[in-house]
C-alpha positions as CSV (number, residue, x, y, z in Angstrom):
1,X,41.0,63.1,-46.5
2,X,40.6,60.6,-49.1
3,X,43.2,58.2,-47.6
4,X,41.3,58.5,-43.8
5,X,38.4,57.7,-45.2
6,X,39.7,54.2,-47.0
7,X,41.4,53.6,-43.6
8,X,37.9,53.9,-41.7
9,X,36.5,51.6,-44.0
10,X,39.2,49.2,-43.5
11,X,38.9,49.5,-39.8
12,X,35.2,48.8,-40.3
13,X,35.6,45.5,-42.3
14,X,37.6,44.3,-40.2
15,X,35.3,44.4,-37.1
16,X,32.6,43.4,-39.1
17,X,34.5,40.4,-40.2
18,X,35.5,39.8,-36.6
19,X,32.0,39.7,-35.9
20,X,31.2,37.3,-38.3
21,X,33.7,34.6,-37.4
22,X,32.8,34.7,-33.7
23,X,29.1,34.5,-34.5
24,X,30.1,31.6,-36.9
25,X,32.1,29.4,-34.0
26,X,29.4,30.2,-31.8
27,X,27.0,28.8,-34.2
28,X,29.2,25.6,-34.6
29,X,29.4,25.4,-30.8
30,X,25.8,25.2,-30.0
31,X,25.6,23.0,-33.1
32,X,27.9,20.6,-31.9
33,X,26.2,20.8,-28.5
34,X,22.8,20.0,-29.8
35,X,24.2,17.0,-31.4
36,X,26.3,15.7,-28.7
37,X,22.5,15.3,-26.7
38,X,21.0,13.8,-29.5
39,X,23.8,10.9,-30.0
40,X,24.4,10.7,-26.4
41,X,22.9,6.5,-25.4
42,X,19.5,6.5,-24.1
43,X,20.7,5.3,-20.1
44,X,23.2,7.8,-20.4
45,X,20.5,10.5,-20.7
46,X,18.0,8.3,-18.5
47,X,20.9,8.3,-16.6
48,X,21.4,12.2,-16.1
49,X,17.6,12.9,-15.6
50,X,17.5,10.4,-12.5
51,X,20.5,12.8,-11.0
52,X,17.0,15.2,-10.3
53,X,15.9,15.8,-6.8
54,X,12.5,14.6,-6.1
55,X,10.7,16.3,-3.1
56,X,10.7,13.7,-0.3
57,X,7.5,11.8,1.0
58,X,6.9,11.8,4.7
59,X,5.0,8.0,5.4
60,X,1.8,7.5,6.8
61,X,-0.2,5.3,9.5
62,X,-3.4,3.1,9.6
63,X,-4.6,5.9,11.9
64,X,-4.4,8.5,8.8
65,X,-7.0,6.2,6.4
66,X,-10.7,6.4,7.5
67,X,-11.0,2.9,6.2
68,X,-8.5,1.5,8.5
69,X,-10.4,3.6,11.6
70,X,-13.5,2.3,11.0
71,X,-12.0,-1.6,11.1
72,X,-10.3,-0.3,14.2
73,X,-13.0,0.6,15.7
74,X,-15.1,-2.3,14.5
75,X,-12.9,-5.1,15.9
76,X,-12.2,-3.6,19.2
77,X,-15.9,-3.5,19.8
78,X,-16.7,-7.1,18.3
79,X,-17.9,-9.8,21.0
80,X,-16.1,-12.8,22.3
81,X,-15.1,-15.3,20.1
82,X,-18.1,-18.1,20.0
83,X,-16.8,-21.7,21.6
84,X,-17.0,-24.6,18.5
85,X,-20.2,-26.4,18.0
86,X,-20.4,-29.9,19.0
87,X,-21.7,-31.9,15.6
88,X,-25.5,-32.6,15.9
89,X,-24.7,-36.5,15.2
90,X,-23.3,-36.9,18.3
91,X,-26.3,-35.1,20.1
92,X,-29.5,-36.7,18.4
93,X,-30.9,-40.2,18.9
94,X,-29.8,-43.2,16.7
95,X,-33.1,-43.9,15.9
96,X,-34.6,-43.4,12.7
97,X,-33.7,-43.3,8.9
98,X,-30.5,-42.9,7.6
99,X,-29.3,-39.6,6.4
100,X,-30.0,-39.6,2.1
101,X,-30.0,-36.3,0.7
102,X,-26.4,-34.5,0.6
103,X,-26.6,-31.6,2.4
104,X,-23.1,-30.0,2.3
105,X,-23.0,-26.5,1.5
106,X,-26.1,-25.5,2.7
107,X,-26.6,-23.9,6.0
108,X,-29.6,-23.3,8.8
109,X,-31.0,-19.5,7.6
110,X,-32.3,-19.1,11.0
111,X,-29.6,-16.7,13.0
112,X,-30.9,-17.9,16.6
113,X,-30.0,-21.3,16.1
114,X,-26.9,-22.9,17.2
115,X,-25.7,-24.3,13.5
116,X,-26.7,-20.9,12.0
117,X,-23.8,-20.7,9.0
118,X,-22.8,-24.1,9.5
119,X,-22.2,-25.6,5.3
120,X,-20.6,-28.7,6.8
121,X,-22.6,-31.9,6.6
122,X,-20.5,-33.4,9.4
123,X,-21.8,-30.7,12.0
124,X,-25.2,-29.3,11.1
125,X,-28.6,-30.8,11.6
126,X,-29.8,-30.7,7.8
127,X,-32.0,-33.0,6.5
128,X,-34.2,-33.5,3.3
129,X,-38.0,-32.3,4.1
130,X,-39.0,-33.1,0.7
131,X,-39.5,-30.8,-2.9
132,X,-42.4,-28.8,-4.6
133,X,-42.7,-27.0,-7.9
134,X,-44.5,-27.6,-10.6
135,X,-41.9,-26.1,-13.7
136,X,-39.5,-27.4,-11.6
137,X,-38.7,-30.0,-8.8
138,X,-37.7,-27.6,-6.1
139,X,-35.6,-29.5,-2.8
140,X,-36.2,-28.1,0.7
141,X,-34.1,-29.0,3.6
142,X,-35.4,-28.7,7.5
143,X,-32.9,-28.3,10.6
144,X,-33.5,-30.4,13.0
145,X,-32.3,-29.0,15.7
146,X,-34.5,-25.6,15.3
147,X,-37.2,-26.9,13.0
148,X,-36.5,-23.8,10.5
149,X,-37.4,-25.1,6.6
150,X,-36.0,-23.3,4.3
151,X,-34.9,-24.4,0.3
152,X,-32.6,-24.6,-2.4
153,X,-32.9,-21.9,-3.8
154,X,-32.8,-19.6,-0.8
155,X,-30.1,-16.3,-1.0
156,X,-30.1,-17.2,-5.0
157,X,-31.2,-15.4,-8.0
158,X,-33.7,-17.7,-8.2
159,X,-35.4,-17.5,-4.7
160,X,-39.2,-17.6,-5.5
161,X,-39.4,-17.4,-9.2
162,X,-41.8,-19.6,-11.1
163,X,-40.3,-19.1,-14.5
164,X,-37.8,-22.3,-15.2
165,X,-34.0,-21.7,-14.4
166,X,-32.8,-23.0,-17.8
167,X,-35.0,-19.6,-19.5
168,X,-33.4,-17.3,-16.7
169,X,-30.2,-18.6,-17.7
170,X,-30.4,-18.0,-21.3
171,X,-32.2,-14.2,-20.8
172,X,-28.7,-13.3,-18.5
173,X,-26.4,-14.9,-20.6
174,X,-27.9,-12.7,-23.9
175,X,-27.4,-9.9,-21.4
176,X,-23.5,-11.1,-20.4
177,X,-23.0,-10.8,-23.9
178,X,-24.2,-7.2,-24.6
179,X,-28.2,-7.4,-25.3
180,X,-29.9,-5.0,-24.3
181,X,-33.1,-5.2,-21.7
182,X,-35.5,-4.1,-24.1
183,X,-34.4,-6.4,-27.0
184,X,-34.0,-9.2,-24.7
185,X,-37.5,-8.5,-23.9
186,X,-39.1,-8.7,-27.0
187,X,-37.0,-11.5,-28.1
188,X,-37.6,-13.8,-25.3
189,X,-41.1,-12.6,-24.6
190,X,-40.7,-11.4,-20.9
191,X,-41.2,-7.7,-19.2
192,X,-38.4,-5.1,-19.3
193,X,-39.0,-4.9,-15.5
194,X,-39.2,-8.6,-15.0
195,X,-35.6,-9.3,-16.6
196,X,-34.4,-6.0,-14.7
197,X,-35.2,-7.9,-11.7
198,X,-33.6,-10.6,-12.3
199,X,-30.3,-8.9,-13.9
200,X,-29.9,-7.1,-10.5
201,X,-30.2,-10.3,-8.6
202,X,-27.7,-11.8,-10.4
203,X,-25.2,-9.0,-9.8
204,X,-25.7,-8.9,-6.4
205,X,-25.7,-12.6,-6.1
206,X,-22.2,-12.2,-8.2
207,X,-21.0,-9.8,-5.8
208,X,-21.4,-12.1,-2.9
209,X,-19.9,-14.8,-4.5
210,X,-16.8,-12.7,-5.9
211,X,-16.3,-11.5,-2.0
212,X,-16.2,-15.2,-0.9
213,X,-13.5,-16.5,-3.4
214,X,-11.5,-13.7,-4.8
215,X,-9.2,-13.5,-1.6
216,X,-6.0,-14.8,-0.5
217,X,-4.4,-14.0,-3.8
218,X,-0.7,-14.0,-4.5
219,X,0.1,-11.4,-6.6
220,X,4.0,-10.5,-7.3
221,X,3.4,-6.9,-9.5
222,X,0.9,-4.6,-8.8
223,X,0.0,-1.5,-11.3
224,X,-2.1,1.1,-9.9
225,X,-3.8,3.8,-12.3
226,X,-7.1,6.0,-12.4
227,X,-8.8,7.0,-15.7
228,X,-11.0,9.9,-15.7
229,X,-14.8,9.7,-16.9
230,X,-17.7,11.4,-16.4
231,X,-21.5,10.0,-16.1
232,X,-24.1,11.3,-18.2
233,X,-26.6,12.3,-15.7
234,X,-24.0,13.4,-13.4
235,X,-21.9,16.8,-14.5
236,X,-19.0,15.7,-11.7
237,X,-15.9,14.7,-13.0
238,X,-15.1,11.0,-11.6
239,X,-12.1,8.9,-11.4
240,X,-12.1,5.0,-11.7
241,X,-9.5,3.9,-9.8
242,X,-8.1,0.4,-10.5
243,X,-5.3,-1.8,-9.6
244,X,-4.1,-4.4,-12.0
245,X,-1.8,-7.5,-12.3
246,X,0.1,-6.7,-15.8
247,X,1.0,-10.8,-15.6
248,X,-2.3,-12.3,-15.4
249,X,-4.6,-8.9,-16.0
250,X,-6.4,-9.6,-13.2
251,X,-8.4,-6.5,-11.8
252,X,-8.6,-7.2,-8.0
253,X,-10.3,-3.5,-7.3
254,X,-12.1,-0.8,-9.1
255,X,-13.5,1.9,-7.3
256,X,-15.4,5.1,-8.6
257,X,-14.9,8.2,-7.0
258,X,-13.0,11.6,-7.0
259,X,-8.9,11.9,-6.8
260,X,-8.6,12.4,-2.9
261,X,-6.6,11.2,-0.3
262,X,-9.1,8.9,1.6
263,X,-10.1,7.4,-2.5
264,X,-6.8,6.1,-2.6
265,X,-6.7,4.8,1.1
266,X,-9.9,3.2,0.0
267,X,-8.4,1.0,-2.8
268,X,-5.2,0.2,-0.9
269,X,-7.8,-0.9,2.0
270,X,-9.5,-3.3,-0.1
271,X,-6.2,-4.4,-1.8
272,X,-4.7,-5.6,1.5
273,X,-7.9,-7.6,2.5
274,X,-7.8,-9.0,-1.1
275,X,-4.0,-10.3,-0.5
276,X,-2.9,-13.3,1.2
277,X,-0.7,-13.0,4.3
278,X,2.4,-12.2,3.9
279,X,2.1,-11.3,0.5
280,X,3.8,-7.9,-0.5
281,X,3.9,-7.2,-4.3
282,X,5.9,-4.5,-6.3
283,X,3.5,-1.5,-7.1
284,X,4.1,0.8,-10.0
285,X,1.9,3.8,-10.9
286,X,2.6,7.2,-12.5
287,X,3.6,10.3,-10.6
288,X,0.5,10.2,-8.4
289,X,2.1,10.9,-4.5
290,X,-1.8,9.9,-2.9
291,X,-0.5,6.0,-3.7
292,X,2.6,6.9,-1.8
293,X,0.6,7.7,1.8
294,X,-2.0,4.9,1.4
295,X,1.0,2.0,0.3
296,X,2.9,2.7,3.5
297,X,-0.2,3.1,5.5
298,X,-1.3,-0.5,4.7
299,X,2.1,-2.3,4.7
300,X,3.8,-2.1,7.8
301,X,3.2,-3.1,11.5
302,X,3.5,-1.4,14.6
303,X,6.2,-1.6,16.8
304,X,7.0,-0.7,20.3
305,X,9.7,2.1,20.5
306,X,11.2,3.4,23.6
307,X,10.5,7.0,23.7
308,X,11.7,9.0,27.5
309,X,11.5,5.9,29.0
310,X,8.5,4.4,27.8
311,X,7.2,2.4,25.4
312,X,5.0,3.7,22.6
313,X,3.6,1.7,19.5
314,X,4.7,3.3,16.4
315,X,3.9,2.6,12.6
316,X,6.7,1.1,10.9
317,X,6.7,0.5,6.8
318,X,7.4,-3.1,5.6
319,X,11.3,-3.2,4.5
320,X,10.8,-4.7,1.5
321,X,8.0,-2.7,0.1
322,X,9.5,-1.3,-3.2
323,X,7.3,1.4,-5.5
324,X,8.4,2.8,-8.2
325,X,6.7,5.4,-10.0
326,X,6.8,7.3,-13.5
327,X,6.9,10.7,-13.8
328,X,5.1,12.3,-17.5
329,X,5.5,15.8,-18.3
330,X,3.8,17.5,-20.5
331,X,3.8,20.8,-22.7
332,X,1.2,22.4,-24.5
333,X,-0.9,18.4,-24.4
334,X,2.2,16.6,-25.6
335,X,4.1,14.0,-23.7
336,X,7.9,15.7,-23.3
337,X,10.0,13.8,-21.0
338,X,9.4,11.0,-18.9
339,X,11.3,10.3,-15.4
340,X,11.2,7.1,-13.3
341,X,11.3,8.0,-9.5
342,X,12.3,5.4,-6.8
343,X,9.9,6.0,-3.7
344,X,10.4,2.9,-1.7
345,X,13.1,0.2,-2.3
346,X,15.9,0.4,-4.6
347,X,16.4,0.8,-8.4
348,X,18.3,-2.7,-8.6
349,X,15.6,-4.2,-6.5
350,X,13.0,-3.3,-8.6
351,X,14.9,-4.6,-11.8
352,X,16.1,-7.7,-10.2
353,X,11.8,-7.9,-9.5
354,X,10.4,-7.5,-12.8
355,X,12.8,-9.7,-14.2
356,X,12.5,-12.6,-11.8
């Protein structure tokens, strides 16, 4: 008995040792796995995480963006193109003074009259008519060819305002530079509501004059992002969406609104009009697929196709548009991998763009 018993304990260490050394190499196995990752090169890894399949993006048309309907619709139902205006130098008499106050730039306010819009001094029928103002000297012009008067300071911040334009100036500029209404107020003496006024005719007047010059840009990289806020009166979440140059950090559009389909085709839309011709830049964002339909929605041309033997005009994507986007994920808050996906264009085309 005693000699089975010794054998049986044998028997047992032996299996236990077994045990020990298989759980030991498999131990050293995942060990030697875990560091193998960790050493592995960054593009190797990079490398292996682009070998993912991405689910596939079917493009879009202008017809799919309400934006783009609405200019549709617009310019098929816009008039006939007016014929040019013959200058009104060549239709008045010679007699007379001489023309002596420069007119250029200014144009007839009056929309029945055949210069209306007209800023060049070559073509319109603008002459001095003399000033008035007593803080200031005040110029006023008079068409000739419709007899409307109208002055300098018409369509201006300053359009009927008494107070001298060298005091407005200084109250907005405190403002530019983060004073607030009220203690602009009290420190230049005016009303709250009176420097209101004039803050919001400013920014409109801005407004106007950012829509007339910031066009026909020529922008190479394009970044497009959206960073949530929300207003304190309103309990809405809102999304400022904005597209920057990361070159120049120029901001060509910001638009406030929720994370929908037609707010994306609504920043695209004013993108494109921003652009010049021709001009198609490389667009990055993160893993946001709304970018996706509005890009190739707004960068194309149609085409006619033969389909059953006749023709029909379908939407084509511009070949060299490339987009790139990144891909975060996330666990428990915390940033955990990140994964660049090609959508349009190819990987070496978007290198061979950022670096040139």
């Amino acid at each position: 008995m005693l000699i089975t018993s010794i054998g049986e304990d044998c028997m047992a260490f032996h299996v236990f040792l077994y045990l020990l050394v298989v759980c030991l190499l498999l131990c050293l196995v995942l060990f030697w796995r875990l560091c193998w990752l960790h050493l592995q090169p960054s593009h190797s890894r990079a490398g292996a995480k682009r070998t993912a399949l991405h689910r596939l993006l079917k493009p879009r048309c202008p017809d799919d963006g309400p934006a783009c309907r609405l200019a549709s619709t617009a310019s098929s139902g816009a008039g006939p193109v007016p014929a040019p205006v013959r200058p009104w130098r060549e239709m008045k008499s010679r007699r007379g003074a001489p023309k002596r106050v420069n007119t250029q730039g200014f144009a007839c306010p009056n929309r029945k009259c055949l210069y209306f819009g007209i800023t060049d001094a070559s073509i319109h029928a603008l002459v001095g008519d003399g000033k008035h103002g007593q803080a200031e000297r005040i110029q006023t012009f008079r068409c000739q060819a419709c007899r409307t008067t109208f002055t300098s300071r018409r369509n201006t911040p300053l359009y009927r305002l008494k107070t001298p334009s060298q005091q407005v100036a200084q109250v907005l500029s405190a403002l530019a530079e983060g004073l607030d209404p009220s203690a602009a107020s009290r420190v230049f003496g005016f009303r709250q509501a009176t420097i209101t006024t004039w803050l919001s005719r400013a920014g409109e007047h801005a407004q106007t004059l950012h829509e007339r010059f910031f066009f026909q840009l020529h922008l190479p990289h394009l970044q497009l992002d959206e960073l949530r806020t929300r207003l304190r009166s309103c309990s809405q979440v809102l999304w400022l969406w904005l597209v920057i140059d990361p070159c120049t950090k120029i901001l060509p559009v910001l638009h406030l609104g929720p994370r929908t389909q037609n707010a994306a085709h609504t920043v695209v839309h004013s993108l494109r009009h921003i652009l010049a011709p021709g001009c198609l830049p490389l667009f990055t964002s993160d893993g946001l697929n709304l970018y996706f339909y509005a890009l190739t929605a707004h960068f194309g041309q149609w085409r006619d196709v033969g389909c059953r033997g006749r023709k029909v005009l379908r939407w084509q994507v511009a070949a060299g548009l490339i987009y790139g986007q990144v891909k975060k994920s996330y666990r428990r808050r915390k940033l955990v991998r990140v994964a660049p996906v090609m959508r349009l264009g190819t990987e070496d085309a978007l290198t061979a763009a950022l670096q040139g």
